[in-house]
PDB file of C-alpha atoms in Angstrom:
ATOM      1  CA  UNK B   1      -0.075  -0.537  -0.153  1.00  0.00           C
ATOM      2  CA  UNK B   2       1.353   3.316  -1.134  1.00  0.00           C
ATOM      3  CA  UNK B   3       2.261   6.443   1.322  1.00  0.00           C
ATOM      4  CA  UNK B   4       3.775   8.228  -1.066  1.00  0.00           C
ATOM      5  CA  UNK B   5       1.181   8.738  -3.585  1.00  0.00           C
ATOM      6  CA  UNK B   6       1.564  10.973  -7.688  1.00  0.00           C
ATOM      7  CA  UNK B   7      -1.190  12.483  -9.220  1.00  0.00           C
ATOM      8  CA  UNK B   8      -2.189  12.857 -12.249  1.00  0.00           C
ATOM      9  CA  UNK B   9      -0.312   8.818 -13.370  1.00  0.00           C
ATOM     10  CA  UNK B  10      -0.824  10.047 -17.441  1.00  0.00           C
ATOM     11  CA  UNK B  11      -0.449  13.697 -18.638  1.00  0.00           C
ATOM     12  CA  UNK B  12      -1.235  14.438 -22.162  1.00  0.00           C
ATOM     13  CA  UNK B  13      -1.337  18.356 -22.754  1.00  0.00           C
ATOM     14  CA  UNK B  14      -0.963  21.227 -24.842  1.00  0.00           C
ATOM     15  CA  UNK B  15       2.657  22.658 -25.805  1.00  0.00           C
ATOM     16  CA  UNK B  16       2.031  26.263 -23.885  1.00  0.00           C
ATOM     17  CA  UNK B  17       0.350  25.302 -20.925  1.00  0.00           C
ATOM     18  CA  UNK B  18       0.668  25.481 -17.234  1.00  0.00           C
ATOM     19  CA  UNK B  19       0.736  22.264 -15.659  1.00  0.00           C
ATOM     20  CA  UNK B  20       1.497  20.977 -11.676  1.00  0.00           C
ATOM     21  CA  UNK B  21       2.179  17.406 -11.144  1.00  0.00           C
ATOM     22  CA  UNK B  22       1.049  16.600  -7.712  1.00  0.00           C
ATOM     23  CA  UNK B  23       2.822  14.203  -4.854  1.00  0.00           C
ATOM     24  CA  UNK B  24       2.366  13.870  -0.948  1.00  0.00           C
ATOM     25  CA  UNK B  25       2.963  11.383   1.374  1.00  0.00           C
ATOM     26  CA  UNK B  26       2.079  10.750   4.717  1.00  0.00           C
ATOM     27  CA  UNK B  27       5.059   9.252   6.790  1.00  0.00           C
ATOM     28  CA  UNK B  28       6.974  12.406   8.019  1.00  0.00           C
ATOM     29  CA  UNK B  29       9.554  12.406   5.880  1.00  0.00           C
ATOM     30  CA  UNK B  30      11.622  15.986   5.842  1.00  0.00           C
ATOM     31  CA  UNK B  31      13.313  14.540   2.725  1.00  0.00           C
ATOM     32  CA  UNK B  32      11.643  15.042  -0.997  1.00  0.00           C
ATOM     33  CA  UNK B  33      12.282  14.298  -4.034  1.00  0.00           C
ATOM     34  CA  UNK B  34      11.723  14.533  -7.820  1.00  0.00           C
ATOM     35  CA  UNK B  35      13.226  12.606 -10.994  1.00  0.00           C
ATOM     36  CA  UNK B  36      12.822  12.835 -14.189  1.00  0.00           C
ATOM     37  CA  UNK B  37      13.199   9.100 -16.754  1.00  0.00           C
ATOM     38  CA  UNK B  38      13.444   9.422 -19.903  1.00  0.00           C
ATOM     39  CA  UNK B  39      12.689   5.378 -21.255  1.00  0.00           C
ATOM     40  CA  UNK B  40      14.968   2.669 -21.052  1.00  0.00           C
ATOM     41  CA  UNK B  41      17.546   5.620 -19.353  1.00  0.00           C
ATOM     42  CA  UNK B  42      18.502   6.027 -15.389  1.00  0.00           C
ATOM     43  CA  UNK B  43      17.054   8.348 -13.063  1.00  0.00           C
ATOM     44  CA  UNK B  44      18.281  12.019 -12.642  1.00  0.00           C
ATOM     45  CA  UNK B  45      17.335  14.091 -10.197  1.00  0.00           C
ATOM     46  CA  UNK B  46      15.291  17.637 -10.943  1.00  0.00           C
ATOM     47  CA  UNK B  47      14.229  18.939  -7.531  1.00  0.00           C
ATOM     48  CA  UNK B  48      14.699  18.034  -3.845  1.00  0.00           C
ATOM     49  CA  UNK B  49      13.918  19.494  -0.877  1.00  0.00           C
ATOM     50  CA  UNK B  50      15.167  18.313   2.985  1.00  0.00           C
ATOM     51  CA  UNK B  51      12.008  20.089   4.554  1.00  0.00           C
ATOM     52  CA  UNK B  52       8.906  23.388   4.516  1.00  0.00           C
ATOM     53  CA  UNK B  53      10.851  26.218   2.177  1.00  0.00           C
ATOM     54  CA  UNK B  54      14.066  24.079   1.786  1.00  0.00           C
ATOM     55  CA  UNK B  55      13.920  23.884  -2.328  1.00  0.00           C
ATOM     56  CA  UNK B  56      17.263  23.478  -4.281  1.00  0.00           C
ATOM     57  CA  UNK B  57      17.758  22.250  -8.409  1.00  0.00           C
ATOM     58  CA  UNK B  58      18.575  18.831  -8.545  1.00  0.00           C
ATOM     59  CA  UNK B  59      21.441  17.238 -10.717  1.00  0.00           C
ATOM     60  CA  UNK B  60      19.729  17.504 -14.201  1.00  0.00           C
ATOM     61  CA  UNK B  61      18.586  20.778 -15.425  1.00  0.00           C
ATOM     62  CA  UNK B  62      15.033  21.423 -15.319  1.00  0.00           C
ATOM     63  CA  UNK B  63      12.699  23.890 -16.401  1.00  0.00           C
ATOM     64  CA  UNK B  64      10.051  23.139 -13.824  1.00  0.00           C
ATOM     65  CA  UNK B  65       9.637  24.478 -10.426  1.00  0.00           C
ATOM     66  CA  UNK B  66       8.598  23.474  -6.777  1.00  0.00           C
ATOM     67  CA  UNK B  67       6.998  24.694  -3.485  1.00  0.00           C
ATOM     68  CA  UNK B  68       7.422  22.703   0.112  1.00  0.00           C
ATOM     69  CA  UNK B  69       4.881  24.494   1.757  1.00  0.00           C
ATOM     70  CA  UNK B  70       3.773  21.661   4.192  1.00  0.00           C
ATOM     71  CA  UNK B  71       5.687  18.750   5.569  1.00  0.00           C
ATOM     72  CA  UNK B  72       4.017  15.746   3.347  1.00  0.00           C
ATOM     73  CA  UNK B  73       3.316  18.184   0.194  1.00  0.00           C
ATOM     74  CA  UNK B  74       5.887  18.363  -2.863  1.00  0.00           C
ATOM     75  CA  UNK B  75       4.148  20.094  -6.114  1.00  0.00           C
ATOM     76  CA  UNK B  76       6.901  20.209  -9.722  1.00  0.00           C
ATOM     77  CA  UNK B  77       4.568  23.070 -12.257  1.00  0.00           C
ATOM     78  CA  UNK B  78       6.136  23.258 -15.486  1.00  0.00           C
ATOM     79  CA  UNK B  79       5.084  26.960 -16.392  1.00  0.00           C
ATOM     80  CA  UNK B  80       5.043  25.653 -19.828  1.00  0.00           C
ATOM     81  CA  UNK B  81       4.511  22.796 -21.658  1.00  0.00           C
ATOM     82  CA  UNK B  82       6.911  21.924 -24.813  1.00  0.00           C
ATOM     83  CA  UNK B  83       7.602  18.166 -26.151  1.00  0.00           C
ATOM     84  CA  UNK B  84      11.099  17.978 -24.574  1.00  0.00           C
ATOM     85  CA  UNK B  85       8.912  17.705 -21.458  1.00  0.00           C
ATOM     86  CA  UNK B  86       7.560  14.700 -22.601  1.00  0.00           C
ATOM     87  CA  UNK B  87       8.726  12.273 -19.695  1.00  0.00           C
ATOM     88  CA  UNK B  88       7.546  10.731 -16.271  1.00  0.00           C
ATOM     89  CA  UNK B  89       7.936  12.181 -13.606  1.00  0.00           C
ATOM     90  CA  UNK B  90       8.697  10.443 -10.131  1.00  0.00           C
ATOM     91  CA  UNK B  91       8.633  10.986  -6.650  1.00  0.00           C
ATOM     92  CA  UNK B  92       9.649  10.117  -4.049  1.00  0.00           C
ATOM     93  CA  UNK B  93      10.499  10.955  -0.465  1.00  0.00           C
ATOM     94  CA  UNK B  94      12.712   9.023   3.009  1.00  0.00           C
ATOM     95  CA  UNK B  95      14.476  10.151   6.078  1.00  0.00           C
ATOM     96  CA  UNK B  96      16.984  11.074   7.021  1.00  0.00           C
ATOM     97  CA  UNK B  97      20.332   9.244   7.668  1.00  0.00           C
ATOM     98  CA  UNK B  98      21.911   6.778   5.442  1.00  0.00           C
ATOM     99  CA  UNK B  99      20.191   4.329   6.561  1.00  0.00           C
ATOM    100  CA  UNK B 100      16.883   5.248   5.504  1.00  0.00           C
ATOM    101  CA  UNK B 101      15.527   3.505   2.227  1.00  0.00           C
ATOM    102  CA  UNK B 102      13.515   5.807  -0.806  1.00  0.00           C
ATOM    103  CA  UNK B 103      10.148   5.339  -0.654  1.00  0.00           C
ATOM    104  CA  UNK B 104       8.382   6.244  -3.906  1.00  0.00           C
ATOM    105  CA  UNK B 105       4.852   7.124  -6.194  1.00  0.00           C
ATOM    106  CA  UNK B 106       3.995   5.384  -8.487  1.00  0.00           C
ATOM    107  CA  UNK B 107       4.994   8.027 -11.362  1.00  0.00           C
ATOM    108  CA  UNK B 108       3.555  10.762 -13.785  1.00  0.00           C
ATOM    109  CA  UNK B 109       3.907  10.220 -17.157  1.00  0.00           C
ATOM    110  CA  UNK B 110       3.413  13.229 -19.505  1.00  0.00           C
ATOM    111  CA  UNK B 111       3.345  13.723 -23.069  1.00  0.00           C
ATOM    112  CA  UNK B 112       3.564  17.118 -24.209  1.00  0.00           C
ATOM    113  CA  UNK B 113       1.962  17.370 -27.748  1.00  0.00           C
TER     114      UNK B 113
ATOM    115  CA  UNK R   1      31.872   6.235 -17.696  1.00  0.00           C
ATOM    116  CA  UNK R   2      29.197   6.521 -15.689  1.00  0.00           C
ATOM    117  CA  UNK R   3      29.727   6.369 -12.104  1.00  0.00           C
ATOM    118  CA  UNK R   4      27.028   3.666 -11.767  1.00  0.00           C
ATOM    119  CA  UNK R   5      27.723   0.533 -14.107  1.00  0.00           C
ATOM    120  CA  UNK R   6      25.345  -2.284 -14.086  1.00  0.00           C
ATOM    121  CA  UNK R   7      25.382  -5.579 -15.614  1.00  0.00           C
ATOM    122  CA  UNK R   8      23.964  -7.563 -17.745  1.00  0.00           C
ATOM    123  CA  UNK R   9      22.217  -4.827 -19.266  1.00  0.00           C
ATOM    124  CA  UNK R  10      19.598  -7.091 -20.298  1.00  0.00           C
ATOM    125  CA  UNK R  11      18.661 -11.104 -19.140  1.00  0.00           C
ATOM    126  CA  UNK R  12      16.627 -13.776 -19.666  1.00  0.00           C
ATOM    127  CA  UNK R  13      15.891 -16.193 -17.558  1.00  0.00           C
ATOM    128  CA  UNK R  14      14.209 -20.012 -17.900  1.00  0.00           C
ATOM    129  CA  UNK R  15      11.737 -20.509 -14.236  1.00  0.00           C
ATOM    130  CA  UNK R  16      13.478 -21.769 -11.492  1.00  0.00           C
ATOM    131  CA  UNK R  17      16.613 -20.287 -12.758  1.00  0.00           C
ATOM    132  CA  UNK R  18      19.810 -18.605 -10.288  1.00  0.00           C
ATOM    133  CA  UNK R  19      19.778 -14.695 -10.919  1.00  0.00           C
ATOM    134  CA  UNK R  20      22.747 -12.290 -10.569  1.00  0.00           C
ATOM    135  CA  UNK R  21      22.642  -8.792 -11.251  1.00  0.00           C
ATOM    136  CA  UNK R  22      25.808  -7.191 -10.839  1.00  0.00           C
ATOM    137  CA  UNK R  23      26.348  -3.219  -9.856  1.00  0.00           C
ATOM    138  CA  UNK R  24      30.039  -1.314  -9.980  1.00  0.00           C
ATOM    139  CA  UNK R  25      30.599   2.365  -8.859  1.00  0.00           C
ATOM    140  CA  UNK R  26      33.137   4.367  -8.937  1.00  0.00           C
ATOM    141  CA  UNK R  27      32.774   7.089  -5.902  1.00  0.00           C
ATOM    142  CA  UNK R  28      32.685   6.599  -2.151  1.00  0.00           C
ATOM    143  CA  UNK R  29      28.760   6.599  -1.161  1.00  0.00           C
ATOM    144  CA  UNK R  30      27.312   5.870   2.187  1.00  0.00           C
ATOM    145  CA  UNK R  31      25.204   3.658   1.249  1.00  0.00           C
ATOM    146  CA  UNK R  32      22.985   1.405  -2.280  1.00  0.00           C
ATOM    147  CA  UNK R  33      20.649   0.998  -3.229  1.00  0.00           C
ATOM    148  CA  UNK R  34      18.692  -1.394  -5.200  1.00  0.00           C
ATOM    149  CA  UNK R  35      15.172  -0.578  -6.771  1.00  0.00           C
ATOM    150  CA  UNK R  36      12.082  -2.625  -8.710  1.00  0.00           C
ATOM    151  CA  UNK R  37      11.005  -0.824 -11.268  1.00  0.00           C
ATOM    152  CA  UNK R  38       7.383  -2.642 -13.060  1.00  0.00           C
ATOM    153  CA  UNK R  39       6.528  -2.394 -16.475  1.00  0.00           C
ATOM    154  CA  UNK R  40       3.618   0.669 -14.897  1.00  0.00           C
ATOM    155  CA  UNK R  41       6.499   2.505 -14.065  1.00  0.00           C
ATOM    156  CA  UNK R  42       6.614   2.655  -9.862  1.00  0.00           C
ATOM    157  CA  UNK R  43       9.466   2.050  -7.689  1.00  0.00           C
ATOM    158  CA  UNK R  44      10.073  -0.327  -4.697  1.00  0.00           C
ATOM    159  CA  UNK R  45      12.727  -0.528  -2.543  1.00  0.00           C
ATOM    160  CA  UNK R  46      14.326  -4.172  -2.534  1.00  0.00           C
ATOM    161  CA  UNK R  47      17.448  -3.420  -0.271  1.00  0.00           C
ATOM    162  CA  UNK R  48      19.499  -1.159   1.110  1.00  0.00           C
ATOM    163  CA  UNK R  49      23.611  -1.839   2.093  1.00  0.00           C
ATOM    164  CA  UNK R  50      26.185  -0.685   3.627  1.00  0.00           C
ATOM    165  CA  UNK R  51      28.027  -3.697   4.449  1.00  0.00           C
ATOM    166  CA  UNK R  52      27.696  -7.119   3.892  1.00  0.00           C
ATOM    167  CA  UNK R  53      24.309  -8.976   3.158  1.00  0.00           C
ATOM    168  CA  UNK R  54      21.356  -8.475   3.044  1.00  0.00           C
ATOM    169  CA  UNK R  55      18.321 -10.977   2.243  1.00  0.00           C
ATOM    170  CA  UNK R  56      14.143 -11.049   1.733  1.00  0.00           C
ATOM    171  CA  UNK R  57      12.460 -13.946   1.033  1.00  0.00           C
ATOM    172  CA  UNK R  58      14.203 -15.494  -2.863  1.00  0.00           C
ATOM    173  CA  UNK R  59      16.281 -12.118  -2.963  1.00  0.00           C
ATOM    174  CA  UNK R  60      19.832 -11.896  -1.815  1.00  0.00           C
ATOM    175  CA  UNK R  61      22.109  -8.927  -1.971  1.00  0.00           C
ATOM    176  CA  UNK R  62      25.582  -8.490  -1.334  1.00  0.00           C
ATOM    177  CA  UNK R  63      28.448  -5.586  -1.681  1.00  0.00           C
ATOM    178  CA  UNK R  64      32.049  -5.497  -0.935  1.00  0.00           C
ATOM    179  CA  UNK R  65      32.913  -1.770   0.182  1.00  0.00           C
ATOM    180  CA  UNK R  66      37.043  -2.312  -0.786  1.00  0.00           C
ATOM    181  CA  UNK R  67      36.244  -3.887  -4.597  1.00  0.00           C
ATOM    182  CA  UNK R  68      33.059  -0.838  -5.352  1.00  0.00           C
ATOM    183  CA  UNK R  69      30.427  -4.132  -5.846  1.00  0.00           C
ATOM    184  CA  UNK R  70      27.187  -4.469  -5.275  1.00  0.00           C
ATOM    185  CA  UNK R  71      24.865  -8.398  -6.735  1.00  0.00           C
ATOM    186  CA  UNK R  72      21.089  -8.773  -6.686  1.00  0.00           C
ATOM    187  CA  UNK R  73      20.677 -12.357  -6.369  1.00  0.00           C
ATOM    188  CA  UNK R  74      16.990 -14.489  -7.198  1.00  0.00           C
ATOM    189  CA  UNK R  75      16.753 -17.100  -6.205  1.00  0.00           C
ATOM    190  CA  UNK R  76      13.418 -19.674  -8.010  1.00  0.00           C
ATOM    191  CA  UNK R  77      12.984 -17.351 -10.322  1.00  0.00           C
ATOM    192  CA  UNK R  78       9.397 -16.400 -11.331  1.00  0.00           C
ATOM    193  CA  UNK R  79       7.933 -14.591 -14.261  1.00  0.00           C
ATOM    194  CA  UNK R  80       6.474 -12.316 -11.727  1.00  0.00           C
ATOM    195  CA  UNK R  81      10.565 -11.395 -11.123  1.00  0.00           C
ATOM    196  CA  UNK R  82       9.982  -9.972 -14.457  1.00  0.00           C
ATOM    197  CA  UNK R  83      10.973  -6.125 -14.442  1.00  0.00           C
ATOM    198  CA  UNK R  84      13.986  -3.815 -14.098  1.00  0.00           C
ATOM    199  CA  UNK R  85      16.334  -4.015 -11.354  1.00  0.00           C
ATOM    200  CA  UNK R  86      18.144  -0.652 -10.556  1.00  0.00           C
ATOM    201  CA  UNK R  87      21.238   0.240  -8.170  1.00  0.00           C
ATOM    202  CA  UNK R  88      21.694   3.525  -6.537  1.00  0.00           C
ATOM    203  CA  UNK R  89      24.347   4.571  -4.835  1.00  0.00           C
ATOM    204  CA  UNK R  90      24.447   7.792  -2.092  1.00  0.00           C
ATOM    205  CA  UNK R  91      27.096   9.240  -2.369  1.00  0.00           C
ATOM    206  CA  UNK R  92      29.459  10.084   0.586  1.00  0.00           C
ATOM    207  CA  UNK R  93      30.250  13.799  -0.821  1.00  0.00           C
ATOM    208  CA  UNK R  94      27.935  14.948  -2.439  1.00  0.00           C
ATOM    209  CA  UNK R  95      24.536  12.723  -0.011  1.00  0.00           C
ATOM    210  CA  UNK R  96      22.386  12.162  -3.195  1.00  0.00           C
ATOM    211  CA  UNK R  97      21.321   9.377  -5.509  1.00  0.00           C
ATOM    212  CA  UNK R  98      23.282   8.328  -8.397  1.00  0.00           C
ATOM    213  CA  UNK R  99      21.236   5.475 -10.131  1.00  0.00           C
ATOM    214  CA  UNK R 100      22.485   2.873 -12.863  1.00  0.00           C
ATOM    215  CA  UNK R 101      20.661   2.230 -15.946  1.00  0.00           C
ATOM    216  CA  UNK R 102      18.596  -1.151 -15.148  1.00  0.00           C
ATOM    217  CA  UNK R 103      19.003  -4.516 -16.085  1.00  0.00           C
ATOM    218  CA  UNK R 104      15.858  -5.433 -17.713  1.00  0.00           C
ATOM    219  CA  UNK R 105      14.914  -8.782 -16.090  1.00  0.00           C
ATOM    220  CA  UNK R 106      12.325 -11.876 -18.248  1.00  0.00           C
ATOM    221  CA  UNK R 107      11.625 -14.450 -16.311  1.00  0.00           C
ATOM    222  CA  UNK R 108       9.737 -17.203 -18.771  1.00  0.00           C
ATOM    223  CA  UNK R 109       7.332 -20.098 -17.722  1.00  0.00           C
TER     224      UNK R 109
END
């Protein structure tokens, strides 16, 4: 049973639209992450947060933005979607500590036409 | 060269076979994760290791810190084990996860 939820599961949208991908977790984790994954490729970190009002850009340059107003909620926003944003977006969370496992959401598969 | 390399990239097996997936890394790490990704895209954490060996059901994960190598073994493989298995290491310096490209496993009945 998932304790981290992503919506929508699938999204097809036209170029230029603003979209927000939702991610919520009920485990009280401080650390949350957004990863981007193209088919058959490795995950790339695009944003992360270590707590409320803390957000950082990841290793992969992204035109998206994130916010962390509440511990449980870490939405990702694209102000103007482009076909190059077509990808799968995975949200994850963990507790502090090197020995904390990662919990992943089921992902949002985004297609921009 | 990627900092995390997995082999093989693709693997097919008959049901019941013993399977080994390998992961080598080139950075200093604080932990290594083995993850399972099913065709729907969701990812499940299988193991997190910083030393030695862990076992969960038919799955065994080992790590050799000196050799910077980890293996994931599946005993008595089953078609439901078909998935992509991903190795990820947490960099000691940056605290960030570095992912391998995954090993695609197909187990046939």
